[in-house]
Amino acid sequence: MAVLGSSSCCSVAVVGAVLGLVLLLNGADLCNGGKTSTFVRKVEKTVDMPLDSDVFRVPPGYNAPQQVHITQGDHVGKGVIVSWVTQDEPGSSAVLYWSENSENKKTAKGKVNRYKFYTYTSGYIHHCTLNNLMYNTKYYYEVGIGHTVRQFSFITPPEVGPDVPHTFGLIGDLGQSFDSNLTLTHYEHNTQKGQTVLFVGDLSYADNYSYHDNVRWDTWGRFIERSVAYQPWIWTAGNHELDFAPEIGENKPFKPFTNRYHVPYRASNSTAPFWYSIKRASAYIIVLSSYSAYGKYTPQYKWLEQELKKVNRNETPWLIVMMHSPWYNSYNYHYMEGETMRVMYEKWLVESKVDVVFAGHVHAYERSERVSNTAYNIVNGLCVPVHNQSAPVYITIGDGGNVEGLATNMMEPQPKYSAYREASFGHAIFNIKNRTHAYYSWHRNQDGYAVEADSMWFFNRIWHPVDDSTSI
């Protein structure tokens, strides 16, 4: 018995040594990752633009529509939601619209509402959906009918199909600082000409002001109008949209956001405007909510479980997921805040071969390799991310320029899953060429409009699933 006991102890020791070696090797795989940019941004305090800035100017005229913005209004791109605010009186909620070179003008009727937040009362917020539009067509539209009329335009996307090109802009955590203005200006002048913005959350940062000063929701709406009135921005809710402030009697989360920014969530059978999907050109875009319940049996969980099964990669080869809190992050800011959601959903995304996940929240830029961490079951110790060509690339683009400033403190050494990271403000472009290739580029604010600080060719995970790693 003594010999057997000794043998057992030796066996345990050997197993322990082997397991330790495996964990050591796995741990080694974490370190010495991709590239940390050598670019060092000049240290300057991020400051919000004053209320009298020209970008916040109220349009002239009685009851002139302001804060005009559009987003996709249905599931397939034939609808547009037009929203705006009037200040003096409700006025008309109708939109007059017509296609280019057409004399046939149509009218769509919308709805108007107001909300109160602490001592603030909003203007009259209008939402009107234009349906059954023609694909790939320029439309003009007018709002403010009966008082001060303002005219804008947009171009509808091409019909959904596998080889339809489309160029998406990526912006997150924008705010309304001087740096925010640089980010938006850079995006507007980018030579790749984004057609749709995928916005990964944190809009106005009004909650950074005393009593969540909702006047800063108004200024932000006027600031971004120059872009979002002419091309759709696809919205993701971030933590700065919560506006949950029971200390001042505001107990309803997301109140300003949901009153001001409508999305077509019912078109994808979602039960709430914080998680939904759309098709646009050759992309299937799924928006998730980091700040709504996502555990098993919750509405978001049940919706995503069914939604991923609906994606037809023969029709929409590119599968894109948007959220606010990143799952893979090597900055010492908001580290692992997305971990519980990753544990719930990462396996589904890998099984569905999602091409890319865009997130914000961390005020810097980072791009990962294709990695997954789905093997862990509490007792097996397999808790290290591994390279997986069925996994998405994770991109953190929370570098819009908001008043909270940059995240500059990074984990060292750089984890293996991190391909490129840089503490700068900027925006990105995701340019889908066809069913197999998309070109991605990130542009820091300090560069000229056409300069790419980071870039890569994406190879579609279904139609061209070759290794597109950039740092190994």
C-alpha positions as MATLAB code, in Angstrom:
seq = 'MAVLGSSSCCSVAVVGAVLGLVLLLNGADLCNGGKTSTFVRKVEKTVDMPLDSDVFRVPPGYNAPQQVHITQGDHVGKGVIVSWVTQDEPGSSAVLYWSENSENKKTAKGKVNRYKFYTYTSGYIHHCTLNNLMYNTKYYYEVGIGHTVRQFSFITPPEVGPDVPHTFGLIGDLGQSFDSNLTLTHYEHNTQKGQTVLFVGDLSYADNYSYHDNVRWDTWGRFIERSVAYQPWIWTAGNHELDFAPEIGENKPFKPFTNRYHVPYRASNSTAPFWYSIKRASAYIIVLSSYSAYGKYTPQYKWLEQELKKVNRNETPWLIVMMHSPWYNSYNYHYMEGETMRVMYEKWLVESKVDVVFAGHVHAYERSERVSNTAYNIVNGLCVPVHNQSAPVYITIGDGGNVEGLATNMMEPQPKYSAYREASFGHAIFNIKNRTHAYYSWHRNQDGYAVEADSMWFFNRIWHPVDDSTSI';
ca = [
       0.000    0.000    0.000;
       2.856    2.276    0.781;
       4.328    1.700   -2.673;
       0.977    2.334   -4.305;
       0.600    5.506   -2.299;
       4.021    6.647   -3.375;
       3.231    5.864   -6.976;
      -0.014    7.823   -6.759;
       1.800   10.807   -5.327;
       4.342   10.648   -8.143;
       1.572   10.417  -10.705;
      -0.161   13.455   -9.249;
       3.129   15.335   -9.254;
       3.785   14.438  -12.893;
       0.255   15.381  -13.940;
       0.566   18.614  -12.005;
       3.884   19.404  -13.659;
       2.474   18.666  -17.111;
      -0.617   20.746  -16.438;
       1.559   23.564  -15.167;
       3.681   23.365  -18.295;
       0.571   23.469  -20.482;
      -0.732   26.497  -18.644;
       2.699   28.131  -18.863;
       2.822   27.553  -22.591;
      -0.735   28.825  -22.962;
       0.197   31.827  -20.877;
       3.186   32.438  -23.105;
       0.793   32.529  -26.030;
      -0.847   35.535  -24.392;
       2.262   37.687  -24.457;
       4.332   39.391  -27.082;
       1.372   40.119  -29.309;
       1.020   42.358  -32.326;
       1.948   45.999  -32.737;
       1.571   48.835  -30.287;
       1.808   52.044  -32.285;
       4.799   54.246  -31.644;
       2.705   57.304  -32.434;
       2.327   59.497  -29.357;
      -0.466   62.012  -29.432;
       0.352   65.427  -28.022;
      -0.992   65.560  -24.474;
      -3.909   67.998  -24.495;
      -7.001   68.181  -22.356;
     -10.158   67.151  -24.219;
     -12.635   70.036  -23.952;
     -16.261   70.260  -25.038;
     -17.101   72.955  -27.550;
     -18.906   75.938  -25.946;
     -22.636   76.349  -26.440;
     -22.143   79.283  -28.812;
     -20.002   77.243  -31.244;
     -21.036   77.485  -34.870;
     -21.609   73.709  -35.065;
     -24.391   74.112  -32.476;
     -26.102   76.979  -34.291;
     -29.905   76.841  -34.332;
     -31.195   77.090  -37.920;
     -32.921   80.412  -38.686;
     -36.659   80.811  -39.147;
     -39.769   80.305  -37.076;
     -40.055   76.746  -35.766;
     -37.254   75.654  -38.083;
     -36.573   71.914  -37.923;
     -33.295   71.090  -36.191;
     -31.347   67.973  -35.197;
     -32.471   66.276  -38.411;
     -31.261   62.681  -38.639;
     -32.032   59.497  -40.540;
     -31.542   55.800  -40.000;
     -32.650   52.655  -41.801;
     -36.399   52.210  -41.376;
     -36.971   48.561  -42.238;
     -35.041   45.299  -42.405;
     -33.909   45.356  -46.043;
     -33.047   48.989  -46.817;
     -36.222   50.203  -48.555;
     -37.279   52.324  -45.607;
     -35.848   55.391  -43.864;
     -36.786   56.870  -40.490;
     -36.586   60.689  -40.603;
     -36.416   62.448  -37.219;
     -36.192   66.088  -36.226;
     -37.070   68.586  -33.486;
     -39.137   71.765  -33.587;
     -38.845   74.197  -30.715;
     -41.650   76.788  -30.915;
     -44.659   74.565  -31.526;
     -45.335   71.043  -32.800;
     -45.949   72.044  -36.403;
     -46.298   69.354  -39.052;
     -44.905   65.838  -38.608;
     -45.186   65.167  -42.343;
     -42.258   64.600  -44.697;
     -42.442   65.570  -48.366;
     -40.123   63.405  -50.468;
     -39.364   62.542  -54.078;
     -36.736   60.731  -56.105;
     -34.196   62.587  -58.209;
     -35.480   63.591  -61.653;
     -39.060   62.871  -60.591;
     -41.940   65.309  -60.290;
     -44.014   62.838  -58.287;
     -43.807   64.144  -54.738;
     -45.156   62.008  -51.921;
     -46.076   62.788  -48.329;
     -45.533   60.534  -45.325;
     -47.150   61.309  -41.989;
     -45.203   60.924  -38.778;
     -45.748   61.330  -35.044;
     -44.583   63.862  -32.485;
     -43.771   63.551  -28.795;
     -42.034   65.367  -25.954;
     -40.373   64.200  -22.767;
     -39.271   65.699  -19.463;
     -36.042   64.980  -17.642;
     -35.678   66.566  -14.215;
     -36.239   70.299  -14.903;
     -35.710   69.994  -18.669;
     -38.546   69.749  -21.199;
     -37.636   68.705  -24.714;
     -38.719   70.315  -27.928;
     -41.253   68.586  -30.138;
     -39.595   65.417  -31.426;
     -40.869   64.104  -34.758;
     -40.374   60.653  -36.284;
     -41.619   59.705  -39.734;
     -40.911   56.518  -41.697;
     -40.627   56.571  -45.486;
     -41.541   53.140  -46.861;
     -41.246   51.274  -50.157;
     -38.400   53.368  -51.505;
     -36.517   52.313  -54.619;
     -33.056   50.861  -54.149;
     -29.924   52.761  -55.127;
     -31.835   55.986  -55.669;
     -31.254   59.548  -54.567;
     -34.183   61.084  -52.709;
     -34.843   64.625  -51.592;
     -36.949   65.288  -48.527;
     -38.388   68.326  -46.780;
     -39.393   68.835  -43.145;
     -40.948   71.833  -41.398;
     -43.913   71.996  -43.759;
     -46.122   74.998  -42.993;
     -43.422   77.023  -41.292;
     -39.705   77.069  -42.104;
     -39.032   74.323  -44.635;
     -35.609   72.680  -44.768;
     -34.512   70.320  -47.545;
     -32.071   67.405  -47.357;
     -31.256   64.306  -49.397;
     -30.074   60.715  -49.073;
     -29.243   57.762  -51.306;
     -30.857   54.408  -50.634;
     -28.623   51.322  -50.597;
     -28.461   48.836  -53.477;
     -30.747   45.831  -53.336;
     -29.534   43.185  -50.904;
     -27.278   40.686  -52.660;
     -24.072   38.681  -52.191;
     -21.682   40.766  -54.301;
     -23.086   44.219  -53.625;
     -20.352   46.665  -52.541;
     -20.974   49.106  -49.718;
     -18.790   51.405  -47.619;
     -19.457   51.713  -43.894;
     -17.992   54.353  -41.602;
     -17.198   53.408  -37.999;
     -17.520   55.956  -35.199;
     -17.937   55.505  -31.457;
     -17.977   57.455  -28.193;
     -18.147   60.702  -30.130;
     -19.336   63.366  -27.706;
     -19.124   67.040  -28.653;
     -15.593   68.191  -27.965;
     -13.170   69.910  -30.312;
     -11.709   66.453  -30.949;
     -15.188   65.147  -31.760;
     -15.457   67.799  -34.443;
     -12.113   66.699  -35.887;
     -13.288   63.091  -36.000;
     -16.488   63.949  -37.847;
     -14.636   66.257  -40.247;
     -12.090   63.551  -41.024;
     -14.868   61.063  -41.707;
     -16.668   63.513  -44.001;
     -13.508   64.124  -46.017;
     -12.308   60.537  -46.196;
     -11.676   59.737  -49.857;
     -13.344   56.331  -49.476;
     -16.680   58.140  -48.945;
     -18.612   56.210  -46.342;
     -22.259   55.613  -47.222;
     -23.576   54.467  -43.835;
     -22.200   55.012  -40.328;
     -22.151   52.134  -37.863;
     -22.199   53.960  -34.539;
     -21.117   51.795  -31.602;
     -22.640   53.802  -28.769;
     -22.113   56.769  -26.421;
     -23.596   59.712  -28.265;
     -23.844   63.079  -26.538;
     -22.236   62.562  -23.090;
     -24.941   64.814  -21.666;
     -24.837   62.706  -18.513;
     -21.390   64.127  -17.734;
     -23.067   67.457  -16.964;
     -24.924   68.398  -13.797;
     -28.319   66.741  -13.620;
     -27.671   65.065  -16.987;
     -28.177   68.405  -18.728;
     -30.349   67.440  -21.689;
     -29.520   70.687  -23.487;
     -26.378   68.759  -24.478;
     -28.576   66.236  -26.270;
     -29.896   69.150  -28.345;
     -26.452   70.554  -29.130;
     -25.193   67.092  -30.120;
     -28.130   66.614  -32.470;
     -27.337   69.910  -34.204;
     -23.629   69.064  -34.323;
     -24.017   65.755  -36.198;
     -26.847   66.929  -38.471;
     -24.396   67.831  -41.229;
     -23.728   64.097  -41.707;
     -26.669   62.153  -40.291;
     -29.306   64.157  -42.176;
     -27.771   62.880  -45.426;
     -26.756   59.300  -44.644;
     -28.112   56.821  -42.108;
     -26.343   56.206  -38.836;
     -27.059   52.765  -37.364;
     -27.396   53.195  -33.611;
     -26.005   51.147  -30.719;
     -26.862   52.089  -27.132;
     -23.916   52.690  -24.809;
     -23.610   53.314  -21.084;
     -23.886   57.077  -21.596;
     -27.354   56.525  -23.075;
     -28.625   54.986  -19.810;
     -29.303   58.361  -18.131;
     -30.434   56.455  -15.055;
     -30.475   59.005  -12.229;
     -32.763   58.005   -9.348;
     -31.127   60.658   -7.183;
     -33.038   63.276   -9.213;
     -36.136   61.154   -9.744;
     -35.170   59.759  -13.150;
     -35.747   56.018  -12.869;
     -36.389   55.059  -16.490;
     -33.185   54.015  -18.277;
     -32.487   55.283  -21.798;
     -35.247   57.929  -21.663;
     -33.589   60.677  -23.787;
     -32.097   58.150  -26.233;
     -35.322   56.260  -26.909;
     -37.332   59.450  -27.321;
     -34.861   60.975  -29.768;
     -33.391   58.052  -31.731;
     -35.719   55.466  -33.223;
     -34.547   52.214  -34.828;
     -36.456   49.546  -36.837;
     -36.265   46.890  -34.113;
     -39.720   45.418  -34.755;
     -38.716   44.551  -38.329;
     -36.370   41.881  -36.916;
     -38.871   40.671  -34.305;
     -36.997   42.301  -31.451;
     -38.991   43.343  -28.416;
     -36.846   46.375  -27.556;
     -34.920   49.041  -29.507;
     -31.571   48.083  -27.973;
     -31.033   44.856  -29.931;
     -32.084   44.417  -33.547;
     -30.797   43.581  -37.012;
     -30.824   44.981  -40.543;
     -29.655   43.903  -43.969;
     -27.764   46.481  -45.993;
     -26.207   45.674  -49.379;
     -24.242   42.438  -48.787;
     -24.089   42.781  -44.993;
     -26.224   41.386  -42.212;
     -25.782   43.650  -39.203;
     -26.725   42.581  -35.682;
     -26.829   45.199  -32.921;
     -26.556   43.977  -29.327;
     -27.078   45.771  -26.027;
     -24.327   45.593  -23.414;
     -26.625   47.294  -20.886;
     -29.788   45.235  -21.223;
     -30.287   41.801  -19.677;
     -28.506   39.173  -21.775;
     -28.469   36.088  -19.539;
     -30.157   32.842  -20.436;
     -33.947   33.082  -20.892;
     -33.881   36.878  -21.253;
     -35.523   38.518  -24.293;
     -32.176   39.493  -25.829;
     -30.790   35.973  -25.383;
     -33.831   34.328  -26.947;
     -33.838   36.831  -29.811;
     -30.149   36.372  -30.679;
     -30.430   32.598  -30.474;
     -33.080   32.680  -33.204;
     -31.630   35.617  -35.143;
     -28.323   33.952  -35.959;
     -30.211   31.025  -37.480;
     -31.953   33.371  -39.925;
     -28.788   34.704  -41.541;
     -28.417   33.476  -45.131;
     -24.777   33.913  -46.127;
     -25.712   33.198  -49.773;
     -27.694   36.444  -49.673;
     -25.685   38.485  -47.143;
     -22.156   37.021  -46.946;
     -20.854   39.577  -44.460;
     -22.021   39.067  -40.874;
     -21.258   42.074  -38.663;
     -22.025   42.431  -34.947;
     -22.111   45.736  -33.067;
     -22.058   46.289  -29.312;
     -20.716   48.879  -26.914;
     -18.572   47.091  -24.341;
     -15.707   45.156  -25.981;
     -15.061   41.481  -25.278;
     -11.333   41.634  -26.090;
      -9.471   44.659  -24.760;
      -5.871   45.154  -23.634;
      -6.252   48.606  -22.082;
      -6.503   49.072  -18.337;
      -9.838   50.799  -18.819;
     -13.165   48.944  -18.691;
     -11.103   45.758  -18.662;
     -13.299   42.625  -18.707;
     -16.523   44.632  -18.406;
     -17.812   42.696  -21.404;
     -16.698   39.334  -20.032;
     -20.054   37.986  -18.864;
     -21.660   38.788  -22.202;
     -18.732   37.147  -23.995;
     -19.221   33.990  -21.946;
     -22.898   33.911  -22.911;
     -22.611   34.610  -26.637;
     -19.081   34.064  -27.978;
     -19.674   30.408  -28.856;
     -22.671   31.382  -30.985;
     -20.661   34.002  -32.864;
     -17.858   31.539  -33.580;
     -20.301   28.848  -34.699;
     -21.973   31.395  -36.997;
     -18.587   32.510  -38.352;
     -19.166   36.195  -37.707;
     -16.705   38.241  -39.754;
     -16.150   41.180  -37.425;
     -17.373   42.627  -34.118;
     -17.262   46.402  -33.620;
     -17.363   47.885  -30.109;
     -16.585   51.147  -28.333;
     -16.471   52.109  -24.634;
     -12.655   52.148  -24.364;
     -11.498   55.559  -25.583;
      -8.748   54.310  -27.836;
      -8.269   52.054  -30.846;
      -7.556   48.327  -30.975;
      -7.862   45.486  -33.486;
      -7.573   41.833  -32.504;
      -6.584   38.704  -34.344;
      -9.246   36.043  -34.915;
      -9.408   34.453  -31.474;
     -11.876   32.565  -29.318;
     -12.052   31.525  -25.698;
     -14.900   29.023  -25.570;
     -13.342   25.798  -24.231;
     -13.399   26.668  -20.525;
     -15.870   24.705  -18.369;
     -14.639   25.682  -14.862;
     -12.743   22.432  -14.220;
     -10.606   22.007  -17.345;
      -8.420   25.091  -16.958;
      -8.670   25.936  -20.685;
      -9.214   29.646  -20.217;
      -6.739   31.209  -22.648;
      -7.775   32.784  -25.977;
      -6.621   30.740  -28.952;
      -6.329   31.605  -32.607;
      -9.441   30.486  -34.419;
     -10.113   31.247  -38.068;
     -13.849   30.748  -37.507;
     -13.858   33.568  -34.945;
     -14.460   37.243  -35.657;
     -11.915   40.039  -35.601;
     -12.732   42.313  -32.654;
     -12.296   46.042  -33.249;
     -12.581   48.683  -30.530;
     -13.370   52.059  -32.053;
     -14.355   54.075  -28.957;
     -12.000   56.859  -30.038;
     -14.448   59.472  -31.295;
     -13.056   62.268  -29.123;
     -15.424   62.735  -26.186;
     -14.738   64.966  -23.211;
     -13.521   62.108  -20.996;
     -10.317   61.934  -23.038;
      -8.115   59.096  -24.218;
      -7.382   55.752  -22.604;
      -3.586   55.630  -22.582;
      -2.705   52.964  -20.003;
      -2.190   49.628  -21.775;
      -1.544   46.116  -20.489;
       2.090   45.095  -20.860;
       3.265   42.991  -22.513;
       0.729   43.254  -25.326;
      -1.457   40.118  -25.364;
      -1.102   37.748  -28.288;
      -4.727   38.306  -29.324;
      -4.083   42.023  -29.863;
      -2.920   42.769  -33.421;
      -2.712   46.585  -33.276;
      -3.498   49.234  -30.683;
      -3.055   52.966  -30.387;
      -4.248   55.637  -27.977;
      -5.514   58.196  -30.486;
      -8.819   59.624  -31.631;
     -10.123   58.702  -35.062;
     -12.631   56.808  -37.221;
     -12.591   53.746  -39.450;
     -13.905   52.557  -42.815;
     -15.149   49.051  -43.643;
     -15.334   48.856  -47.433;
     -17.057   45.708  -48.717;
     -15.896   44.889  -52.250;
     -17.750   41.627  -52.936;
     -18.656   38.388  -51.176;
     -15.026   37.443  -50.524;
     -13.112   40.648  -49.756;
     -13.521   43.798  -47.675;
     -10.917   46.466  -47.037;
     -10.706   47.948  -43.554;
      -8.771   51.057  -42.520;
      -8.457   53.137  -39.382;
      -7.612   56.840  -39.574;
      -6.218   58.772  -36.632;
      -7.192   62.419  -36.375;
      -3.606   63.636  -36.620;
      -3.147   62.106  -40.070;
      -4.237   63.537  -43.393;
      -7.644   62.384  -44.539;
      -6.286   59.640  -46.811;
      -3.609   58.300  -44.455;
      -4.281   54.913  -42.877;
      -2.736   54.312  -39.469;
      -3.965   50.699  -39.490;
      -5.497   48.554  -42.217;
      -6.167   44.975  -43.283;
      -7.938   42.963  -45.939;
     -10.818   40.958  -44.511;
     -11.473   37.587  -46.105;
     -15.056   36.444  -45.692;
     -15.379   33.532  -43.255;
     -17.810   31.629  -45.503;
     -16.742   32.458  -49.043;
     -12.976   32.892  -48.654;
     -11.996   31.573  -45.185;
      -8.230   31.828  -45.524;
      -5.991   33.075  -42.739;
      -6.058   36.895  -42.668;
      -3.916   37.327  -39.550;
      -1.646   40.361  -39.608;
       0.673   39.882  -36.617;
       1.600   36.187  -36.603;
];
